[in-house]
PDB file of C-alpha atoms and ligand atoms in Angstrom:
ATOM      1  CA  MET A   1      -1.288   6.842  27.882  1.00  0.00           C
ATOM      2  CA  ALA A   2      -1.007  10.261  26.215  1.00  0.00           C
ATOM      3  CA  GLU A   3      -3.886  12.686  26.734  1.00  0.00           C
ATOM      4  CA  LYS A   4      -6.561  12.444  24.037  1.00  0.00           C
ATOM      5  CA  ILE A   5      -6.858  15.334  21.598  1.00  0.00           C
ATOM      6  CA  SER A   6     -10.291  16.727  20.786  1.00  0.00           C
ATOM      7  CA  PHE A   7     -11.449  17.437  17.240  1.00  0.00           C
ATOM      8  CA  ASN A   8     -11.925  21.136  18.043  1.00  0.00           C
ATOM      9  CA  ASP A   9      -8.411  21.490  19.426  1.00  0.00           C
ATOM     10  CA  ALA A  10      -6.951  19.707  16.415  1.00  0.00           C
ATOM     11  CA  LEU A  11      -8.962  21.853  14.008  1.00  0.00           C
ATOM     12  CA  GLY A  12      -7.657  24.922  15.815  1.00  0.00           C
ATOM     13  CA  ILE A  13      -4.088  23.719  15.217  1.00  0.00           C
ATOM     14  CA  PHE A  14      -4.832  22.953  11.547  1.00  0.00           C
ATOM     15  CA  ASN A  15      -6.164  26.498  11.052  1.00  0.00           C
ATOM     16  CA  ARG A  16      -3.274  28.320  12.745  1.00  0.00           C
ATOM     17  CA  PRO A  17      -1.592  30.951  10.558  1.00  0.00           C
ATOM     18  CA  PHE A  18       0.345  28.916   7.988  1.00  0.00           C
ATOM     19  CA  PHE A  19       3.841  29.892   9.120  1.00  0.00           C
ATOM     20  CA  THR A  20       2.951  29.482  12.793  1.00  0.00           C
ATOM     21  CA  LEU A  21       1.691  25.976  12.016  1.00  0.00           C
ATOM     22  CA  LEU A  22       4.872  25.147  10.103  1.00  0.00           C
ATOM     23  CA  TYR A  23       7.077  26.555  12.850  1.00  0.00           C
ATOM     24  CA  ASP A  24       5.226  24.600  15.553  1.00  0.00           C
ATOM     25  CA  ALA A  25       5.317  21.367  13.550  1.00  0.00           C
ATOM     26  CA  HIS A  26       9.000  21.795  12.694  1.00  0.00           C
ATOM     27  CA  THR A  27       9.905  22.497  16.323  1.00  0.00           C
ATOM     28  CA  ILE A  28       8.176  19.282  17.424  1.00  0.00           C
ATOM     29  CA  HIS A  29       9.876  17.446  14.573  1.00  0.00           C
ATOM     30  CA  ARG A  30      13.338  18.659  15.641  1.00  0.00           C
ATOM     31  CA  ASN A  31      12.643  17.776  19.262  1.00  0.00           C
ATOM     32  CA  ASN A  32      11.943  14.171  18.307  1.00  0.00           C
ATOM     33  CA  PHE A  33      14.010  13.423  15.200  1.00  0.00           C
ATOM     34  CA  ASP A  34      17.172  14.374  13.358  1.00  0.00           C
ATOM     35  CA  GLU A  35      15.641  16.744  10.794  1.00  0.00           C
ATOM     36  CA  GLN A  36      18.186  15.697   8.166  1.00  0.00           C
ATOM     37  CA  LEU A  37      17.260  12.014   8.194  1.00  0.00           C
ATOM     38  CA  ILE A  38      14.596  10.503   5.966  1.00  0.00           C
ATOM     39  CA  GLN A  39      13.502   6.907   6.388  1.00  0.00           C
ATOM     40  CA  ILE A  40      13.109   5.209   3.015  1.00  0.00           C
ATOM     41  CA  SER A  41      10.827   2.284   2.254  1.00  0.00           C
ATOM     42  CA  THR A  42      10.336   0.288  -0.921  1.00  0.00           C
ATOM     43  CA  LEU A  43       6.938  -1.165  -1.783  1.00  0.00           C
ATOM     44  CA  LEU A  44       6.435  -4.299  -3.858  1.00  0.00           C
ATOM     45  CA  SER A  45       3.112  -5.764  -4.960  1.00  0.00           C
ATOM     46  CA  LEU A  46       3.135  -9.520  -4.370  1.00  0.00           C
ATOM     47  CA  LYS A  47      -0.263 -10.033  -5.978  1.00  0.00           C
ATOM     48  CA  THR A  48      -2.136  -7.393  -7.966  1.00  0.00           C
ATOM     49  CA  GLY A  49      -5.746  -6.842  -9.009  1.00  0.00           C
ATOM     50  CA  GLY A  50      -8.962  -8.851  -8.968  1.00  0.00           C
ATOM     51  CA  CYS A  51      -9.884  -7.513  -5.538  1.00  0.00           C
ATOM     52  CA  SER A  52     -13.405  -8.025  -4.184  1.00  0.00           C
ATOM     53  CA  GLU A  53     -13.292  -4.767  -2.176  1.00  0.00           C
ATOM     54  CA  ASP A  54     -14.624  -1.556  -3.707  1.00  0.00           C
ATOM     55  CA  CYS A  55     -12.145   1.148  -2.592  1.00  0.00           C
ATOM     56  CA  ALA A  56     -13.057   4.031  -4.889  1.00  0.00           C
ATOM     57  CA  TYR A  57      -9.454   5.174  -5.382  1.00  0.00           C
ATOM     58  CA  CYS A  58      -8.017   1.817  -6.383  1.00  0.00           C
ATOM     59  CA  ALA A  59      -7.338   0.361  -9.832  1.00  0.00           C
ATOM     60  CA  GLN A  60      -7.166  -3.125  -8.328  1.00  0.00           C
ATOM     61  CA  SER A  61     -10.821  -3.369  -7.384  1.00  0.00           C
ATOM     62  CA  ALA A  62     -12.701  -5.729  -9.691  1.00  0.00           C
ATOM     63  CA  LYS A  63     -15.731  -3.524  -9.015  1.00  0.00           C
ATOM     64  CA  ASN A  64     -14.256  -0.363 -10.442  1.00  0.00           C
ATOM     65  CA  GLY A  65     -15.282   0.275 -14.025  1.00  0.00           C
ATOM     66  CA  ARG A  66     -12.144  -0.833 -15.752  1.00  0.00           C
ATOM     67  CA  LYS A  67     -10.321  -4.060 -16.183  1.00  0.00           C
ATOM     68  CA  ALA A  68      -7.962  -3.943 -13.234  1.00  0.00           C
ATOM     69  CA  PRO A  69      -4.351  -4.886 -13.904  1.00  0.00           C
ATOM     70  CA  LYS A  70      -3.951  -8.446 -12.715  1.00  0.00           C
ATOM     71  CA  GLN A  71      -0.829 -10.251 -11.638  1.00  0.00           C
ATOM     72  CA  PRO A  72      -0.835 -13.558  -9.731  1.00  0.00           C
ATOM     73  CA  MET A  73       1.481 -14.064  -6.734  1.00  0.00           C
ATOM     74  CA  ILE A  74       5.067 -13.425  -7.792  1.00  0.00           C
ATOM     75  CA  SER A  75       7.854 -15.919  -7.081  1.00  0.00           C
ATOM     76  CA  LYS A  76      10.033 -15.771  -4.004  1.00  0.00           C
ATOM     77  CA  ASP A  77      13.126 -15.333  -6.189  1.00  0.00           C
ATOM     78  CA  THR A  78      11.582 -12.185  -7.694  1.00  0.00           C
ATOM     79  CA  VAL A  79      10.763 -10.832  -4.227  1.00  0.00           C
ATOM     80  CA  MET A  80      14.267 -11.483  -2.917  1.00  0.00           C
ATOM     81  CA  GLU A  81      15.853  -9.846  -5.929  1.00  0.00           C
ATOM     82  CA  ALA A  82      13.704  -6.748  -5.405  1.00  0.00           C
ATOM     83  CA  ALA A  83      14.472  -6.691  -1.675  1.00  0.00           C
ATOM     84  CA  GLN A  84      18.219  -6.917  -2.275  1.00  0.00           C
ATOM     85  CA  LYS A  85      18.008  -4.073  -4.797  1.00  0.00           C
ATOM     86  CA  ALA A  86      15.949  -1.979  -2.361  1.00  0.00           C
ATOM     87  CA  LYS A  87      18.606  -2.445   0.307  1.00  0.00           C
ATOM     88  CA  GLU A  88      21.397  -1.472  -2.077  1.00  0.00           C
ATOM     89  CA  ASN A  89      19.411   1.653  -3.024  1.00  0.00           C
ATOM     90  CA  GLY A  90      19.182   2.818   0.589  1.00  0.00           C
ATOM     91  CA  SER A  91      15.830   1.460   1.791  1.00  0.00           C
ATOM     92  CA  SER A  92      15.660   0.359   5.409  1.00  0.00           C
ATOM     93  CA  ARG A  93      12.210  -1.192   5.096  1.00  0.00           C
ATOM     94  CA  PHE A  94      10.728  -3.505   2.489  1.00  0.00           C
ATOM     95  CA  CYS A  95       6.939  -3.349   2.233  1.00  0.00           C
ATOM     96  CA  MET A  96       4.909  -6.017   0.493  1.00  0.00           C
ATOM     97  CA  SER A  97       1.280  -5.785  -0.464  1.00  0.00           C
ATOM     98  CA  MET A  98      -1.284  -8.281  -1.655  1.00  0.00           C
ATOM     99  CA  SER A  99      -4.623  -7.323  -3.207  1.00  0.00           C
ATOM    100  CA  GLY A 100      -7.749  -8.853  -1.713  1.00  0.00           C
ATOM    101  CA  ARG A 101      -9.936  -8.746   1.379  1.00  0.00           C
ATOM    102  CA  SER A 102      -7.799 -11.307   3.228  1.00  0.00           C
ATOM    103  CA  PRO A 103      -5.178 -13.918   2.308  1.00  0.00           C
ATOM    104  CA  SER A 104      -5.908 -17.615   1.659  1.00  0.00           C
ATOM    105  CA  ASP A 105      -4.065 -20.141   3.859  1.00  0.00           C
ATOM    106  CA  GLU A 106      -1.639 -20.899   1.054  1.00  0.00           C
ATOM    107  CA  GLU A 107      -0.939 -17.232   0.329  1.00  0.00           C
ATOM    108  CA  PHE A 108      -0.469 -16.547   4.017  1.00  0.00           C
ATOM    109  CA  GLU A 109       2.110 -19.342   4.493  1.00  0.00           C
ATOM    110  CA  TYR A 110       4.016 -18.014   1.482  1.00  0.00           C
ATOM    111  CA  VAL A 111       4.075 -14.473   2.898  1.00  0.00           C
ATOM    112  CA  CYS A 112       5.366 -15.693   6.295  1.00  0.00           C
ATOM    113  CA  ASP A 113       8.183 -17.533   4.555  1.00  0.00           C
ATOM    114  CA  VAL A 114       9.058 -14.443   2.495  1.00  0.00           C
ATOM    115  CA  ILE A 115       9.064 -12.209   5.610  1.00  0.00           C
ATOM    116  CA  LYS A 116      11.686 -14.423   7.273  1.00  0.00           C
ATOM    117  CA  SER A 117      13.907 -14.364   4.172  1.00  0.00           C
ATOM    118  CA  VAL A 118      13.629 -10.593   3.634  1.00  0.00           C
ATOM    119  CA  LYS A 119      14.496 -10.007   7.287  1.00  0.00           C
ATOM    120  CA  SER A 120      17.614 -12.136   6.861  1.00  0.00           C
ATOM    121  CA  LEU A 121      18.874  -9.425   4.451  1.00  0.00           C
ATOM    122  CA  GLY A 122      18.850  -6.953   7.349  1.00  0.00           C
ATOM    123  CA  LEU A 123      15.735  -5.115   6.181  1.00  0.00           C
ATOM    124  CA  GLU A 124      12.689  -4.264   8.233  1.00  0.00           C
ATOM    125  CA  THR A 125       9.520  -5.827   6.863  1.00  0.00           C
ATOM    126  CA  CYS A 126       5.994  -4.499   6.429  1.00  0.00           C
ATOM    127  CA  VAL A 127       3.070  -6.300   4.825  1.00  0.00           C
ATOM    128  CA  THR A 128      -0.450  -5.329   3.895  1.00  0.00           C
ATOM    129  CA  LEU A 129      -2.756  -8.304   3.502  1.00  0.00           C
ATOM    130  CA  GLY A 130      -6.194  -6.997   4.490  1.00  0.00           C
ATOM    131  CA  PHE A 131      -8.170  -8.626   7.274  1.00  0.00           C
ATOM    132  CA  LEU A 132      -6.478 -11.233   9.447  1.00  0.00           C
ATOM    133  CA  SER A 133      -7.534 -13.880  11.950  1.00  0.00           C
ATOM    134  CA  HIS A 134      -6.034 -13.970  15.458  1.00  0.00           C
ATOM    135  CA  ASP A 135      -4.042 -17.020  14.454  1.00  0.00           C
ATOM    136  CA  GLN A 136      -2.606 -15.242  11.411  1.00  0.00           C
ATOM    137  CA  VAL A 137      -1.577 -12.234  13.501  1.00  0.00           C
ATOM    138  CA  LYS A 138       0.242 -14.583  15.878  1.00  0.00           C
ATOM    139  CA  LYS A 139       2.036 -16.249  12.978  1.00  0.00           C
ATOM    140  CA  LEU A 140       3.115 -12.899  11.519  1.00  0.00           C
ATOM    141  CA  LYS A 141       4.635 -12.015  14.865  1.00  0.00           C
ATOM    142  CA  GLU A 142       6.438 -15.371  14.973  1.00  0.00           C
ATOM    143  CA  ALA A 143       7.734 -14.751  11.428  1.00  0.00           C
ATOM    144  CA  GLY A 144       9.340 -11.560  12.761  1.00  0.00           C
ATOM    145  CA  LEU A 145       7.146  -9.017  10.957  1.00  0.00           C
ATOM    146  CA  ASP A 146       8.035  -5.454  11.998  1.00  0.00           C
ATOM    147  CA  TYR A 147       5.040  -3.460  10.637  1.00  0.00           C
ATOM    148  CA  TYR A 148       1.523  -4.240   9.472  1.00  0.00           C
ATOM    149  CA  ASN A 149       0.001  -1.697   7.092  1.00  0.00           C
ATOM    150  CA  HIS A 150      -3.738  -1.163   7.420  1.00  0.00           C
ATOM    151  CA  ASN A 151      -4.773   2.335   6.328  1.00  0.00           C
ATOM    152  CA  VAL A 152      -7.882   3.985   7.709  1.00  0.00           C
ATOM    153  CA  ASP A 153      -7.972   6.028   4.470  1.00  0.00           C
ATOM    154  CA  THR A 154     -10.190   8.887   5.692  1.00  0.00           C
ATOM    155  CA  SER A 155     -12.494  10.010   8.512  1.00  0.00           C
ATOM    156  CA  ALA A 156     -15.152   7.704   9.930  1.00  0.00           C
ATOM    157  CA  ASP A 157     -17.805  10.133   8.624  1.00  0.00           C
ATOM    158  CA  PHE A 158     -16.518  10.046   5.041  1.00  0.00           C
ATOM    159  CA  TYR A 159     -15.558   6.372   4.984  1.00  0.00           C
ATOM    160  CA  GLN A 160     -18.688   4.978   3.330  1.00  0.00           C
ATOM    161  CA  ASN A 161     -18.223   7.399   0.406  1.00  0.00           C
ATOM    162  CA  ILE A 162     -14.958   5.631  -0.348  1.00  0.00           C
ATOM    163  CA  VAL A 163     -15.473   1.988   0.659  1.00  0.00           C
ATOM    164  CA  THR A 164     -18.736   0.113   1.182  1.00  0.00           C
ATOM    165  CA  THR A 165     -17.456  -3.451   1.452  1.00  0.00           C
ATOM    166  CA  ARG A 166     -16.107  -2.915   4.991  1.00  0.00           C
ATOM    167  CA  SER A 167     -16.505  -0.457   7.837  1.00  0.00           C
ATOM    168  CA  ILE A 168     -14.000   1.719   9.606  1.00  0.00           C
ATOM    169  CA  ASP A 169     -14.653  -0.323  12.773  1.00  0.00           C
ATOM    170  CA  ASP A 170     -13.549  -3.482  10.927  1.00  0.00           C
ATOM    171  CA  ARG A 171     -10.368  -1.644  10.123  1.00  0.00           C
ATOM    172  CA  LEU A 172      -9.798  -0.408  13.683  1.00  0.00           C
ATOM    173  CA  ASN A 173     -10.418  -3.916  15.075  1.00  0.00           C
ATOM    174  CA  THR A 174      -7.627  -5.337  12.913  1.00  0.00           C
ATOM    175  CA  ILE A 175      -5.295  -2.544  13.991  1.00  0.00           C
ATOM    176  CA  GLU A 176      -6.046  -3.314  17.639  1.00  0.00           C
ATOM    177  CA  MET A 177      -5.435  -7.037  17.124  1.00  0.00           C
ATOM    178  CA  VAL A 178      -2.092  -6.362  15.414  1.00  0.00           C
ATOM    179  CA  GLN A 179      -0.964  -3.934  18.112  1.00  0.00           C
ATOM    180  CA  ASN A 180      -1.976  -6.355  20.869  1.00  0.00           C
ATOM    181  CA  ALA A 181       0.304  -8.942  19.277  1.00  0.00           C
ATOM    182  CA  GLY A 182       3.239  -6.517  19.554  1.00  0.00           C
ATOM    183  CA  ILE A 183       3.530  -5.686  15.843  1.00  0.00           C
ATOM    184  CA  ASN A 184       3.997  -2.032  14.866  1.00  0.00           C
ATOM    185  CA  VAL A 185       1.203  -0.522  12.840  1.00  0.00           C
ATOM    186  CA  CYS A 186       1.525   1.577   9.691  1.00  0.00           C
ATOM    187  CA  SER A 187      -1.734   3.418   9.085  1.00  0.00           C
ATOM    188  CA  GLY A 188      -2.668   6.635   7.366  1.00  0.00           C
ATOM    189  CA  GLY A 189      -4.872   7.888   4.611  1.00  0.00           C
ATOM    190  CA  ILE A 190      -5.423   9.512   1.265  1.00  0.00           C
ATOM    191  CA  ILE A 191      -5.965  13.241   0.886  1.00  0.00           C
ATOM    192  CA  GLY A 192      -7.970  14.629  -2.044  1.00  0.00           C
ATOM    193  CA  MET A 193     -10.808  12.119  -2.374  1.00  0.00           C
ATOM    194  CA  GLY A 194     -13.476  14.825  -2.022  1.00  0.00           C
ATOM    195  CA  GLU A 195     -13.280  14.954   1.773  1.00  0.00           C
ATOM    196  CA  THR A 196     -13.198  18.254   3.671  1.00  0.00           C
ATOM    197  CA  ASN A 197     -10.407  19.638   5.819  1.00  0.00           C
ATOM    198  CA  GLU A 198     -12.559  18.640   8.811  1.00  0.00           C
ATOM    199  CA  ASP A 199     -12.467  15.022   7.583  1.00  0.00           C
ATOM    200  CA  ARG A 200      -8.676  15.229   7.312  1.00  0.00           C
ATOM    201  CA  VAL A 201      -8.461  16.511  10.870  1.00  0.00           C
ATOM    202  CA  LYS A 202     -10.874  13.824  12.116  1.00  0.00           C
ATOM    203  CA  MET A 203      -8.820  11.090  10.469  1.00  0.00           C
ATOM    204  CA  LEU A 204      -5.633  12.284  12.178  1.00  0.00           C
ATOM    205  CA  VAL A 205      -7.425  12.660  15.530  1.00  0.00           C
ATOM    206  CA  MET A 206      -8.682   9.069  15.173  1.00  0.00           C
ATOM    207  CA  LEU A 207      -5.131   7.811  14.582  1.00  0.00           C
ATOM    208  CA  ALA A 208      -3.565   9.961  17.303  1.00  0.00           C
ATOM    209  CA  ASN A 209      -6.161   8.817  19.847  1.00  0.00           C
ATOM    210  CA  LEU A 210      -5.542   5.103  19.325  1.00  0.00           C
ATOM    211  CA  PRO A 211      -4.180   3.492  22.519  1.00  0.00           C
ATOM    212  CA  THR A 212      -0.855   3.480  20.639  1.00  0.00           C
ATOM    213  CA  PRO A 213      -0.699   5.834  17.635  1.00  0.00           C
ATOM    214  CA  PRO A 214       0.727   4.143  14.501  1.00  0.00           C
ATOM    215  CA  LEU A 215       4.509   4.307  14.439  1.00  0.00           C
ATOM    216  CA  SER A 216       4.290   4.904  10.704  1.00  0.00           C
ATOM    217  CA  VAL A 217       1.708   7.261   9.174  1.00  0.00           C
ATOM    218  CA  PRO A 218       1.566   7.323   5.363  1.00  0.00           C
ATOM    219  CA  ILE A 219      -0.112  10.409   3.932  1.00  0.00           C
ATOM    220  CA  ASN A 220      -1.011   9.933   0.277  1.00  0.00           C
ATOM    221  CA  ARG A 221      -2.197  12.546  -2.176  1.00  0.00           C
ATOM    222  CA  LEU A 222      -4.818  10.930  -4.387  1.00  0.00           C
ATOM    223  CA  VAL A 223      -3.547   9.735  -7.735  1.00  0.00           C
ATOM    224  CA  LYS A 224      -6.610   9.933  -9.951  1.00  0.00           C
ATOM    225  CA  ILE A 225      -6.859   6.729 -11.927  1.00  0.00           C
ATOM    226  CA  PRO A 226      -9.004   6.737 -15.084  1.00  0.00           C
ATOM    227  CA  CYS A 227     -12.281   4.805 -14.830  1.00  0.00           C
ATOM    228  CA  THR A 228     -12.262   4.737 -11.022  1.00  0.00           C
ATOM    229  CA  PRO A 229     -15.082   6.639  -9.259  1.00  0.00           C
ATOM    230  CA  LEU A 230     -12.599   9.326  -8.156  1.00  0.00           C
ATOM    231  CA  GLU A 231     -11.056  10.076 -11.532  1.00  0.00           C
ATOM    232  CA  ASN A 232     -12.613  13.548 -11.703  1.00  0.00           C
ATOM    233  CA  VAL A 233     -12.557  14.773  -8.082  1.00  0.00           C
ATOM    234  CA  PRO A 234     -11.099  18.281  -7.648  1.00  0.00           C
ATOM    235  CA  ASP A 235      -7.421  18.506  -6.706  1.00  0.00           C
ATOM    236  CA  VAL A 236      -6.561  19.038  -3.063  1.00  0.00           C
ATOM    237  CA  ASP A 237      -5.080  22.454  -2.385  1.00  0.00           C
ATOM    238  CA  ASN A 238      -1.318  22.233  -1.802  1.00  0.00           C
ATOM    239  CA  PHE A 239      -1.476  24.350   1.352  1.00  0.00           C
ATOM    240  CA  ASP A 240      -4.191  22.128   2.809  1.00  0.00           C
ATOM    241  CA  PHE A 241      -2.042  19.098   2.053  1.00  0.00           C
ATOM    242  CA  ILE A 242       0.959  20.649   3.827  1.00  0.00           C
ATOM    243  CA  ARG A 243      -1.280  21.605   6.762  1.00  0.00           C
ATOM    244  CA  THR A 244      -2.352  17.946   6.985  1.00  0.00           C
ATOM    245  CA  ILE A 245       1.291  16.833   7.172  1.00  0.00           C
ATOM    246  CA  ALA A 246       2.007  19.435   9.853  1.00  0.00           C
ATOM    247  CA  LEU A 247      -0.990  18.358  11.923  1.00  0.00           C
ATOM    248  CA  ALA A 248       0.076  14.704  11.661  1.00  0.00           C
ATOM    249  CA  ARG A 249       3.504  15.696  13.027  1.00  0.00           C
ATOM    250  CA  ILE A 250       2.027  17.720  15.897  1.00  0.00           C
ATOM    251  CA  LEU A 251      -0.546  15.083  16.909  1.00  0.00           C
ATOM    252  CA  MET A 252       1.874  12.152  16.562  1.00  0.00           C
ATOM    253  CA  PRO A 253       5.274  13.628  17.511  1.00  0.00           C
ATOM    254  CA  THR A 254       7.222  10.357  17.524  1.00  0.00           C
ATOM    255  CA  SER A 255       5.642   8.674  14.495  1.00  0.00           C
ATOM    256  CA  TYR A 256       7.255   8.484  11.084  1.00  0.00           C
ATOM    257  CA  VAL A 257       5.087  10.581   8.751  1.00  0.00           C
ATOM    258  CA  ARG A 258       5.490   9.251   5.223  1.00  0.00           C
ATOM    259  CA  LEU A 259       4.978  11.200   2.011  1.00  0.00           C
ATOM    260  CA  SER A 260       3.493   8.410  -0.047  1.00  0.00           C
ATOM    261  CA  ALA A 261       1.512   8.133  -3.297  1.00  0.00           C
ATOM    262  CA  GLY A 262       1.165  11.332  -5.299  1.00  0.00           C
ATOM    263  CA  ARG A 263       4.676  12.518  -4.500  1.00  0.00           C
ATOM    264  CA  ASP A 264       5.816  12.200  -8.121  1.00  0.00           C
ATOM    265  CA  SER A 265       3.482  15.035  -9.110  1.00  0.00           C
ATOM    266  CA  MET A 266       4.712  17.362  -6.327  1.00  0.00           C
ATOM    267  CA  SER A 267       7.421  19.921  -7.030  1.00  0.00           C
ATOM    268  CA  GLU A 268      10.647  19.629  -5.050  1.00  0.00           C
ATOM    269  CA  GLU A 269       9.723  22.863  -3.282  1.00  0.00           C
ATOM    270  CA  MET A 270       6.363  21.398  -2.236  1.00  0.00           C
ATOM    271  CA  GLN A 271       8.097  18.293  -0.919  1.00  0.00           C
ATOM    272  CA  ALA A 272      10.588  20.522   0.925  1.00  0.00           C
ATOM    273  CA  LEU A 273       7.704  22.206   2.743  1.00  0.00           C
ATOM    274  CA  CYS A 274       6.252  18.794   3.600  1.00  0.00           C
ATOM    275  CA  PHE A 275       9.621  17.704   5.050  1.00  0.00           C
ATOM    276  CA  PHE A 276       9.875  20.971   6.963  1.00  0.00           C
ATOM    277  CA  ALA A 277       6.351  20.397   8.290  1.00  0.00           C
ATOM    278  CA  GLY A 278       7.425  17.041   9.710  1.00  0.00           C
ATOM    279  CA  ALA A 279       7.347  14.387   7.001  1.00  0.00           C
ATOM    280  CA  ASN A 280      10.392  12.175   7.533  1.00  0.00           C
ATOM    281  CA  SER A 281       9.782   9.129   5.432  1.00  0.00           C
ATOM    282  CA  MET A 282       9.087   8.352   1.780  1.00  0.00           C
ATOM    283  CA  PHE A 283       8.829   5.529  -0.706  1.00  0.00           C
ATOM    284  CA  SER A 284      11.624   4.924  -3.150  1.00  0.00           C
ATOM    285  CA  GLY A 285      11.189   3.286  -6.565  1.00  0.00           C
ATOM    286  CA  ASP A 286       9.487   4.082  -9.860  1.00  0.00           C
ATOM    287  CA  LYS A 287       6.148   2.545  -8.956  1.00  0.00           C
ATOM    288  CA  LEU A 288       3.786   2.280  -5.973  1.00  0.00           C
ATOM    289  CA  LEU A 289       1.561  -0.705  -6.736  1.00  0.00           C
ATOM    290  CA  THR A 290      -0.300   0.534  -9.838  1.00  0.00           C
ATOM    291  CA  VAL A 291       0.641   4.226  -9.726  1.00  0.00           C
ATOM    292  CA  PRO A 292       3.922   5.990 -10.641  1.00  0.00           C
ATOM    293  CA  ASN A 293       6.412   7.194  -8.033  1.00  0.00           C
ATOM    294  CA  ALA A 294       9.354   9.597  -8.250  1.00  0.00           C
ATOM    295  CA  PRO A 295      12.378   7.815  -9.811  1.00  0.00           C
ATOM    296  CA  LEU A 296      15.294   7.115  -7.474  1.00  0.00           C
ATOM    297  CA  PRO A 297      17.960   9.289  -9.192  1.00  0.00           C
ATOM    298  CA  GLN A 298      15.562  12.243  -9.020  1.00  0.00           C
ATOM    299  CA  ASP A 299      15.008  11.612  -5.291  1.00  0.00           C
ATOM    300  CA  ILE A 300      18.737  11.388  -4.605  1.00  0.00           C
ATOM    301  CA  THR A 301      19.300  14.737  -6.334  1.00  0.00           C
ATOM    302  CA  MET A 302      16.425  16.307  -4.419  1.00  0.00           C
ATOM    303  CA  MET A 303      17.706  15.007  -1.084  1.00  0.00           C
ATOM    304  CA  HIS A 304      21.177  16.405  -1.807  1.00  0.00           C
ATOM    305  CA  LYS A 305      19.689  19.834  -2.501  1.00  0.00           C
ATOM    306  CA  MET A 306      18.086  19.770   0.961  1.00  0.00           C
ATOM    307  CA  ASN A 307      21.074  18.127   2.724  1.00  0.00           C
ATOM    308  CA  LEU A 308      18.847  15.195   3.625  1.00  0.00           C
ATOM    309  CA  LYS A 309      20.233  11.728   4.249  1.00  0.00           C
ATOM    310  CA  GLU A 310      18.734   8.254   4.381  1.00  0.00           C
ATOM    311  CA  ALA A 311      18.011   6.972   7.876  1.00  0.00           C
ATOM    312  CA  MET A 312      19.526   3.541   8.120  1.00  0.00           C
ATOM    313  CA  CYS A 313      16.797   2.034  10.247  1.00  0.00           C
ATOM    314  CA  ALA A 314      13.516   3.335  11.650  1.00  0.00           C
TER     315      ALA A 314
HETATM  316  S1  LIG B  12      -7.051  -0.767  -1.822  1.00  0.00           S
HETATM  317 FE1  LIG B  12      -6.634  -2.924  -1.385  1.00  0.00          FE
HETATM  318  S2  LIG B  12      -8.561  -3.702  -0.566  1.00  0.00           S
HETATM  319 FE2  LIG B  12      -9.069  -1.787  -1.648  1.00  0.00          FE
HETATM  320  S3  LIG B  12      -9.622  -2.412  -3.740  1.00  0.00           S
HETATM  321 FE3  LIG B  12      -7.445  -1.926  -3.744  1.00  0.00          FE
HETATM  322  S4  LIG B  12      -6.420  -3.895  -3.414  1.00  0.00           S
HETATM  323 FE4  LIG B  12      -8.556  -4.146  -2.785  1.00  0.00          FE
END
């Protein structure tokens, strides 16, 4: 097991002179990955809205002050069509999400069936379904699931400011159960919810100190959705965001660090710095659940400018 990193050491790295931090992160990145390759995932919402959880950033929570967009479970034909298109557009992984605290038996059986079919297209699969039972984790493994997404969102200290319907320990228990079953974990957080830089560092230390750090670490920049409790929080500073990416790369040298939600509002130059700092994965497609994402043609042009290429498989 890798040596555990302390909060103070990680904070010291985060606060290094900006160009020293970038140089250190980029060096680690080059030692572990081809710096020109970007892993691309596509995310599809299988079921949207009406969620009983109260995540302050999310439009899908029935508890947030607006009528959440609602869409019942979509058909398998629709999923397969989207997966085929994602593959043709260069994605190596197809991620599927379902709103809610945990899936019903019927929903769960449907998702297992869909996982097997999407895998038959030659795509990696990732699902996010909330809390799972031991039996469900076993069945996901049998269905061939590659990744389970379960974000920790923020630091343990800040967690209750963002979600009150579950605890961070609930979250970590599910991650442990999934990892014990031999399924890769995708887990990261959202930057810009009113947390401090110390919270950002603590979140990354928590992930890096898991018995096995997540193989995939999505770092989102908050997309402020009207009528959610976070609609008016101050913007995160761009340099602090890039520092967070760099620290993720340094603390988790062999993980895929994904630039996730909020990327559509970043300039190409900002994204270039994030890639230099160690981000090597991103979502493709116009939409990420309920929020916009950078359109594919725009991403292709941007990647060409930086001589970046799609990684065929993570
Ligand atoms: S993030 Fe997921 S669990 Fe939280 S409110 Fe939204 S859909 Fe529900």
